[in-house]
């Protein structure tokens, strides 16, 4: 956040998901058909940028990251009837879903008000099963806000925490995981994290050098990096059993990477899923 203004990274992530549908070929990793509508007047310009310069490592890389992580998280909903989206930004799951699951969007108050304005401008109705829980995750723990929004702490939930952890300090990440570790047994978390220097591949290093400079200039610098064994240990410390800790390449079926376009997996971010044992 910058002076109360909504997140530039939330905007760029939504634009990347929208652009994937037209800038990349088949197979589609993820189909976010609502994002172009939500972006409104911003959509044409931002999508055109991806179409015209889509091979640039930042543009192609951001499309890869945002589509893979969205697919990975949503495919784990399964039996869950509560879905918590921490740092929801311009996530559109609730506006694409058929219903039947309670969705709790947690984000900075300014970002949520901005999103509500975009939804209204695009004539996208907020489904009755959606609840907004405003919270600044850098300084607030989410559970109280969730309870205020109607979350049932006695029932398991899936929590997605994507595109957020690396903007928080290690202490803030640990504090949030400690809070989430209080959820009902059977609850599951899906999160991504940034790898440190020396653990990325060559393309991941190239992406990180540019991306970290861009987000720092926007006032949203990276604040933490984790090795896979560090994030596994941190989750374990707070009551989670790690199910998977995977690269972008391994987070989706292998045929997703048999492509002729510029979309490629690279190792800069990892995805981890973990469950609270009962």
Short mmCIF file of C-alpha atoms in Angstrom, two decimals:
data_model
loop_
_atom_site.label_atom_id
_atom_site.label_comp_id
_atom_site.label_asym_id
_atom_site.label_seq_id
_atom_site.Cartn_x
_atom_site.Cartn_y
_atom_site.Cartn_z
CA UNK A 1 0.00 0.00 0.00
CA UNK A 2 1.17 3.54 -0.75
CA UNK A 3 -0.54 6.37 1.04
CA UNK A 4 -3.81 4.43 1.22
CA UNK A 5 -3.87 3.77 -2.50
CA UNK A 6 -4.83 0.28 -3.72
CA UNK A 7 -2.15 -2.26 -4.55
CA UNK A 8 -0.38 -1.99 -7.90
CA UNK A 9 0.59 -5.65 -7.61
CA UNK A 10 -3.08 -6.65 -7.31
CA UNK A 11 -3.77 -4.78 -10.54
CA UNK A 12 -0.85 -6.31 -12.42
CA UNK A 13 -1.79 -9.81 -11.25
CA UNK A 14 -5.37 -9.45 -12.48
CA UNK A 15 -4.14 -8.03 -15.79
CA UNK A 16 -1.80 -11.01 -16.23
CA UNK A 17 -4.62 -13.49 -15.64
CA UNK A 18 -6.82 -11.64 -18.10
CA UNK A 19 -4.05 -11.38 -20.69
CA UNK A 20 -3.31 -15.11 -20.53
CA UNK A 21 -6.55 -15.78 -22.39
CA UNK A 22 -5.43 -13.77 -25.44
CA UNK A 23 -1.64 -13.46 -25.22
CA UNK A 24 -0.91 -17.17 -24.79
CA UNK A 25 -1.91 -20.18 -26.84
CA UNK A 26 -3.14 -23.59 -25.81
CA UNK A 27 -3.38 -25.24 -23.42
CA UNK A 28 -4.75 -22.56 -21.12
CA UNK A 29 -3.37 -22.92 -17.63
CA UNK A 30 -6.26 -21.05 -16.03
CA UNK A 31 -9.34 -19.27 -17.42
CA UNK A 32 -10.17 -16.12 -15.48
CA UNK A 33 -13.03 -14.83 -17.62
CA UNK A 34 -14.11 -12.24 -15.02
CA UNK A 35 -10.80 -10.37 -14.71
CA UNK A 36 -11.19 -8.46 -18.02
CA UNK A 37 -14.62 -7.22 -16.93
CA UNK A 38 -13.37 -6.28 -13.47
CA UNK A 39 -10.50 -4.24 -14.89
CA UNK A 40 -12.95 -2.24 -16.96
CA UNK A 41 -11.34 0.61 -18.87
CA UNK A 42 -7.89 -0.53 -17.78
CA UNK A 43 -8.24 -3.91 -19.47
CA UNK A 44 -7.70 -3.02 -23.12
CA UNK A 45 -4.48 -1.09 -22.55
CA UNK A 46 -2.97 -3.60 -20.14
CA UNK A 47 -3.92 -6.65 -22.19
CA UNK A 48 -2.61 -5.02 -25.36
CA UNK A 49 0.72 -4.49 -23.61
CA UNK A 50 0.87 -8.23 -22.89
CA UNK A 51 -0.09 -9.09 -26.46
CA UNK A 52 2.49 -6.77 -28.02
CA UNK A 53 5.39 -7.38 -25.63
CA UNK A 54 4.29 -10.62 -24.02
CA UNK A 55 7.64 -12.40 -24.46
CA UNK A 56 9.29 -10.02 -21.99
CA UNK A 57 10.44 -12.03 -18.98
CA UNK A 58 8.38 -9.98 -16.51
CA UNK A 59 5.17 -10.12 -18.53
CA UNK A 60 5.44 -13.80 -19.48
CA UNK A 61 6.71 -14.68 -16.02
CA UNK A 62 3.87 -12.89 -14.28
CA UNK A 63 1.32 -14.66 -16.47
CA UNK A 64 2.93 -18.00 -15.58
CA UNK A 65 3.01 -17.29 -11.84
CA UNK A 66 -0.50 -15.88 -11.52
CA UNK A 67 -2.23 -18.56 -13.61
CA UNK A 68 -0.39 -21.52 -12.05
CA UNK A 69 -0.98 -20.43 -8.47
CA UNK A 70 -4.68 -19.69 -9.09
CA UNK A 71 -5.19 -23.10 -10.69
CA UNK A 72 -3.27 -24.86 -7.94
CA UNK A 73 -5.29 -23.25 -5.15
CA UNK A 74 -8.74 -23.60 -6.66
CA UNK A 75 -8.24 -27.25 -7.53
CA UNK A 76 -7.74 -27.98 -3.83
CA UNK A 77 -11.17 -26.73 -2.77
CA UNK A 78 -12.62 -30.24 -2.90
CA UNK A 79 -14.61 -31.00 0.23
CA UNK A 80 -14.23 -27.54 1.79
CA UNK A 81 -17.31 -25.38 2.32
CA UNK A 82 -15.38 -22.30 3.49
CA UNK A 83 -12.76 -20.57 1.38
CA UNK A 84 -10.60 -17.83 2.88
CA UNK A 85 -8.60 -15.70 0.45
CA UNK A 86 -5.89 -13.81 2.33
CA UNK A 87 -4.66 -10.80 0.42
CA UNK A 88 -7.54 -11.27 -2.01
CA UNK A 89 -6.68 -8.30 -4.20
CA UNK A 90 -8.62 -8.63 -7.44
CA UNK A 91 -9.20 -12.37 -7.09
CA UNK A 92 -12.35 -13.35 -8.98
CA UNK A 93 -13.15 -16.85 -7.69
CA UNK A 94 -16.33 -15.74 -5.93
CA UNK A 95 -17.63 -14.12 -9.13
CA UNK A 96 -16.96 -17.19 -11.28
CA UNK A 97 -18.13 -19.89 -8.84
CA UNK A 98 -21.56 -21.49 -8.93
CA UNK A 99 -22.08 -20.99 -5.20
CA UNK A 100 -22.24 -23.57 -2.46
CA UNK A 101 -19.11 -22.35 -0.70
CA UNK A 102 -18.74 -19.44 1.68
CA UNK A 103 -15.98 -17.09 0.48
CA UNK A 104 -14.16 -14.71 2.81
CA UNK A 105 -11.98 -12.09 1.15
CA UNK A 106 -9.35 -10.63 3.49
CA UNK A 107 -7.35 -7.61 2.39
CA UNK A 108 -6.30 -4.08 3.21
CA UNK A 109 -9.38 -1.83 3.62
CA UNK A 110 -8.28 0.53 0.83
CA UNK A 111 -7.81 -2.35 -1.62
CA UNK A 112 -11.21 -3.78 -0.72
CA UNK A 113 -12.99 -0.46 -1.24
CA UNK A 114 -11.23 -0.08 -4.59
CA UNK A 115 -12.32 -3.57 -5.61
CA UNK A 116 -15.91 -2.91 -4.58
CA UNK A 117 -15.86 0.17 -6.79
CA UNK A 118 -14.56 -1.87 -9.75
CA UNK A 119 -17.24 -4.52 -9.18
CA UNK A 120 -19.96 -1.86 -9.13
CA UNK A 121 -18.62 -0.14 -12.24
CA UNK A 122 -18.55 -3.47 -14.09
CA UNK A 123 -22.07 -4.37 -12.90
CA UNK A 124 -20.72 -7.53 -11.26
CA UNK A 125 -22.98 -8.47 -8.36
CA UNK A 126 -21.42 -9.58 -5.09
CA UNK A 127 -22.88 -13.03 -4.36
CA UNK A 128 -24.57 -13.44 -0.99
CA UNK A 129 -22.03 -16.10 0.06
CA UNK A 130 -19.18 -13.56 -0.16
CA UNK A 131 -18.00 -11.66 2.93
CA UNK A 132 -15.33 -8.97 3.03
CA UNK A 133 -13.00 -8.96 6.04
CA UNK A 134 -10.80 -5.83 5.97
CA UNK A 135 -7.38 -6.29 7.59
CA UNK A 136 -3.84 -5.02 7.12
CA UNK A 137 -1.92 -8.31 7.19
CA UNK A 138 1.35 -6.50 7.88
CA UNK A 139 0.16 -5.57 11.37
CA UNK A 140 -3.13 -7.43 11.98
CA UNK A 141 -3.93 -11.10 12.46
CA UNK A 142 -6.86 -12.27 10.33
CA UNK A 143 -8.89 -14.58 12.59
CA UNK A 144 -10.77 -11.88 14.51
CA UNK A 145 -11.69 -10.14 11.28
CA UNK A 146 -12.87 -13.44 9.82
CA UNK A 147 -15.05 -14.17 12.84
CA UNK A 148 -16.56 -10.69 12.59
CA UNK A 149 -17.42 -11.47 8.96
CA UNK A 150 -19.27 -14.67 9.87
CA UNK A 151 -16.53 -17.27 9.52
CA UNK A 152 -17.28 -20.55 11.35
CA UNK A 153 -14.10 -21.42 13.23
CA UNK A 154 -15.44 -24.85 14.13
CA UNK A 155 -15.53 -25.99 10.48
CA UNK A 156 -12.50 -26.71 8.28
CA UNK A 157 -11.60 -24.24 5.56
CA UNK A 158 -9.23 -23.84 2.66
CA UNK A 159 -7.05 -20.76 2.99
CA UNK A 160 -5.24 -19.40 -0.06
CA UNK A 161 -2.43 -16.96 0.64
CA UNK A 162 -0.98 -16.10 -2.73
CA UNK A 163 1.24 -13.25 -3.86
CA UNK A 164 1.52 -11.92 -0.31
CA UNK A 165 4.12 -13.64 1.89
CA UNK A 166 7.17 -12.12 0.22
CA UNK A 167 5.89 -8.60 0.91
CA UNK A 168 5.83 -9.42 4.64
CA UNK A 169 8.70 -9.83 7.08
CA UNK A 170 9.55 -13.29 8.37
CA UNK A 171 8.04 -12.34 11.72
CA UNK A 172 4.78 -11.27 10.08
CA UNK A 173 4.63 -14.50 8.06
CA UNK A 174 5.21 -16.55 11.21
CA UNK A 175 2.56 -14.60 13.13
CA UNK A 176 -0.03 -15.16 10.42
CA UNK A 177 0.74 -18.89 10.28
CA UNK A 178 0.43 -19.07 14.06
CA UNK A 179 -3.00 -17.51 13.76
CA UNK A 180 -4.06 -19.86 10.96
CA UNK A 181 -2.81 -22.82 12.97
CA UNK A 182 -5.77 -22.19 15.31
CA UNK A 183 -8.27 -23.14 12.60
CA UNK A 184 -10.28 -26.34 12.82
CA UNK A 185 -8.50 -29.65 12.14
CA UNK A 186 -8.71 -30.54 8.47
CA UNK A 187 -8.24 -26.93 7.42
CA UNK A 188 -5.75 -26.48 4.61
CA UNK A 189 -3.49 -23.64 3.50
CA UNK A 190 -2.07 -23.00 0.04
CA UNK A 191 0.61 -20.33 -0.09
CA UNK A 192 3.49 -19.24 -2.27
CA UNK A 193 6.85 -17.92 -1.19
CA UNK A 194 9.94 -16.45 -2.82
CA UNK A 195 13.20 -18.38 -2.99
CA UNK A 196 16.43 -16.71 -1.79
CA UNK A 197 19.53 -16.01 -3.84
CA UNK A 198 21.34 -19.19 -4.76
CA UNK A 199 18.21 -21.35 -4.94
CA UNK A 200 16.62 -19.91 -8.09
CA UNK A 201 17.36 -21.08 -11.60
CA UNK A 202 18.85 -18.69 -14.18
CA UNK A 203 15.48 -17.45 -15.45
CA UNK A 204 14.25 -17.12 -11.88
CA UNK A 205 17.26 -14.95 -11.06
CA UNK A 206 16.61 -12.76 -14.09
CA UNK A 207 12.93 -12.39 -13.16
CA UNK A 208 13.73 -11.62 -9.52
CA UNK A 209 16.28 -8.92 -10.33
CA UNK A 210 13.77 -6.96 -12.42
CA UNK A 211 10.63 -7.73 -10.41
CA UNK A 212 12.13 -6.79 -7.07
CA UNK A 213 13.25 -3.45 -8.46
CA UNK A 214 9.81 -2.75 -9.94
CA UNK A 215 7.84 -3.54 -6.78
CA UNK A 216 10.28 -1.60 -4.61
CA UNK A 217 9.78 1.45 -6.82
CA UNK A 218 6.02 1.02 -6.38
CA UNK A 219 6.42 1.07 -2.62
CA UNK A 220 5.79 -2.67 -2.16
CA UNK A 221 9.29 -4.17 -1.71
CA UNK A 222 9.96 -7.83 -1.03
CA UNK A 223 10.57 -8.34 2.69
CA UNK A 224 11.23 -12.07 3.00
CA UNK A 225 12.59 -15.13 1.20
CA UNK A 226 12.50 -18.75 2.34
CA UNK A 227 14.25 -21.98 1.43
CA UNK A 228 11.81 -24.90 1.03
CA UNK A 229 12.97 -26.61 4.23
CA UNK A 230 12.54 -23.32 6.12
CA UNK A 231 8.92 -22.88 5.04
CA UNK A 232 8.22 -26.56 5.79
CA UNK A 233 9.63 -26.16 9.28
CA UNK A 234 7.69 -22.95 9.88
CA UNK A 235 4.43 -24.61 8.89
CA UNK A 236 5.21 -27.62 11.08
CA UNK A 237 5.94 -25.34 14.03
CA UNK A 238 2.41 -23.98 13.77
CA UNK A 239 0.54 -27.25 13.52
CA UNK A 240 0.52 -27.92 9.78
CA UNK A 241 1.53 -31.09 7.99
CA UNK A 242 3.03 -30.25 4.61
CA UNK A 243 1.39 -32.11 1.74
CA UNK A 244 3.32 -30.61 -1.18
CA UNK A 245 6.08 -28.06 -1.72
CA UNK A 246 6.48 -27.68 -5.46
CA UNK A 247 7.90 -25.54 -8.24
CA UNK A 248 5.73 -23.91 -10.90
CA UNK A 249 6.72 -26.70 -13.26
CA UNK A 250 5.43 -29.39 -10.92
CA UNK A 251 2.35 -27.53 -9.66
CA UNK A 252 0.33 -28.25 -12.81
CA UNK A 253 0.10 -31.30 -15.10
CA UNK A 254 3.10 -31.76 -17.40
CA UNK A 255 1.06 -31.16 -20.61
CA UNK A 256 0.57 -27.54 -19.50
CA UNK A 257 4.20 -26.89 -20.43
CA UNK A 258 4.10 -28.45 -23.91
CA UNK A 259 3.72 -25.08 -25.54
CA UNK A 260 4.75 -23.02 -28.54
CA UNK A 261 4.19 -19.62 -26.90
CA UNK A 262 6.37 -17.69 -24.44
CA UNK A 263 4.89 -19.15 -21.26
CA UNK A 264 7.58 -21.09 -19.39
CA UNK A 265 8.04 -22.39 -15.85
CA UNK A 266 10.88 -20.86 -13.89
CA UNK A 267 12.08 -21.30 -10.34
CA UNK A 268 11.68 -18.10 -8.36
CA UNK A 269 8.53 -18.86 -6.38
CA UNK A 270 7.33 -22.13 -4.88
CA UNK A 271 3.86 -23.31 -3.89
CA UNK A 272 3.17 -25.21 -0.69
CA UNK A 273 0.00 -26.87 0.59
CA UNK A 274 -0.37 -28.02 4.20
CA UNK A 275 -3.13 -29.34 6.43
CA UNK A 276 -3.93 -29.00 10.13
CA UNK A 277 -4.05 -32.54 11.48
CA UNK A 278 -6.84 -33.53 13.82
#
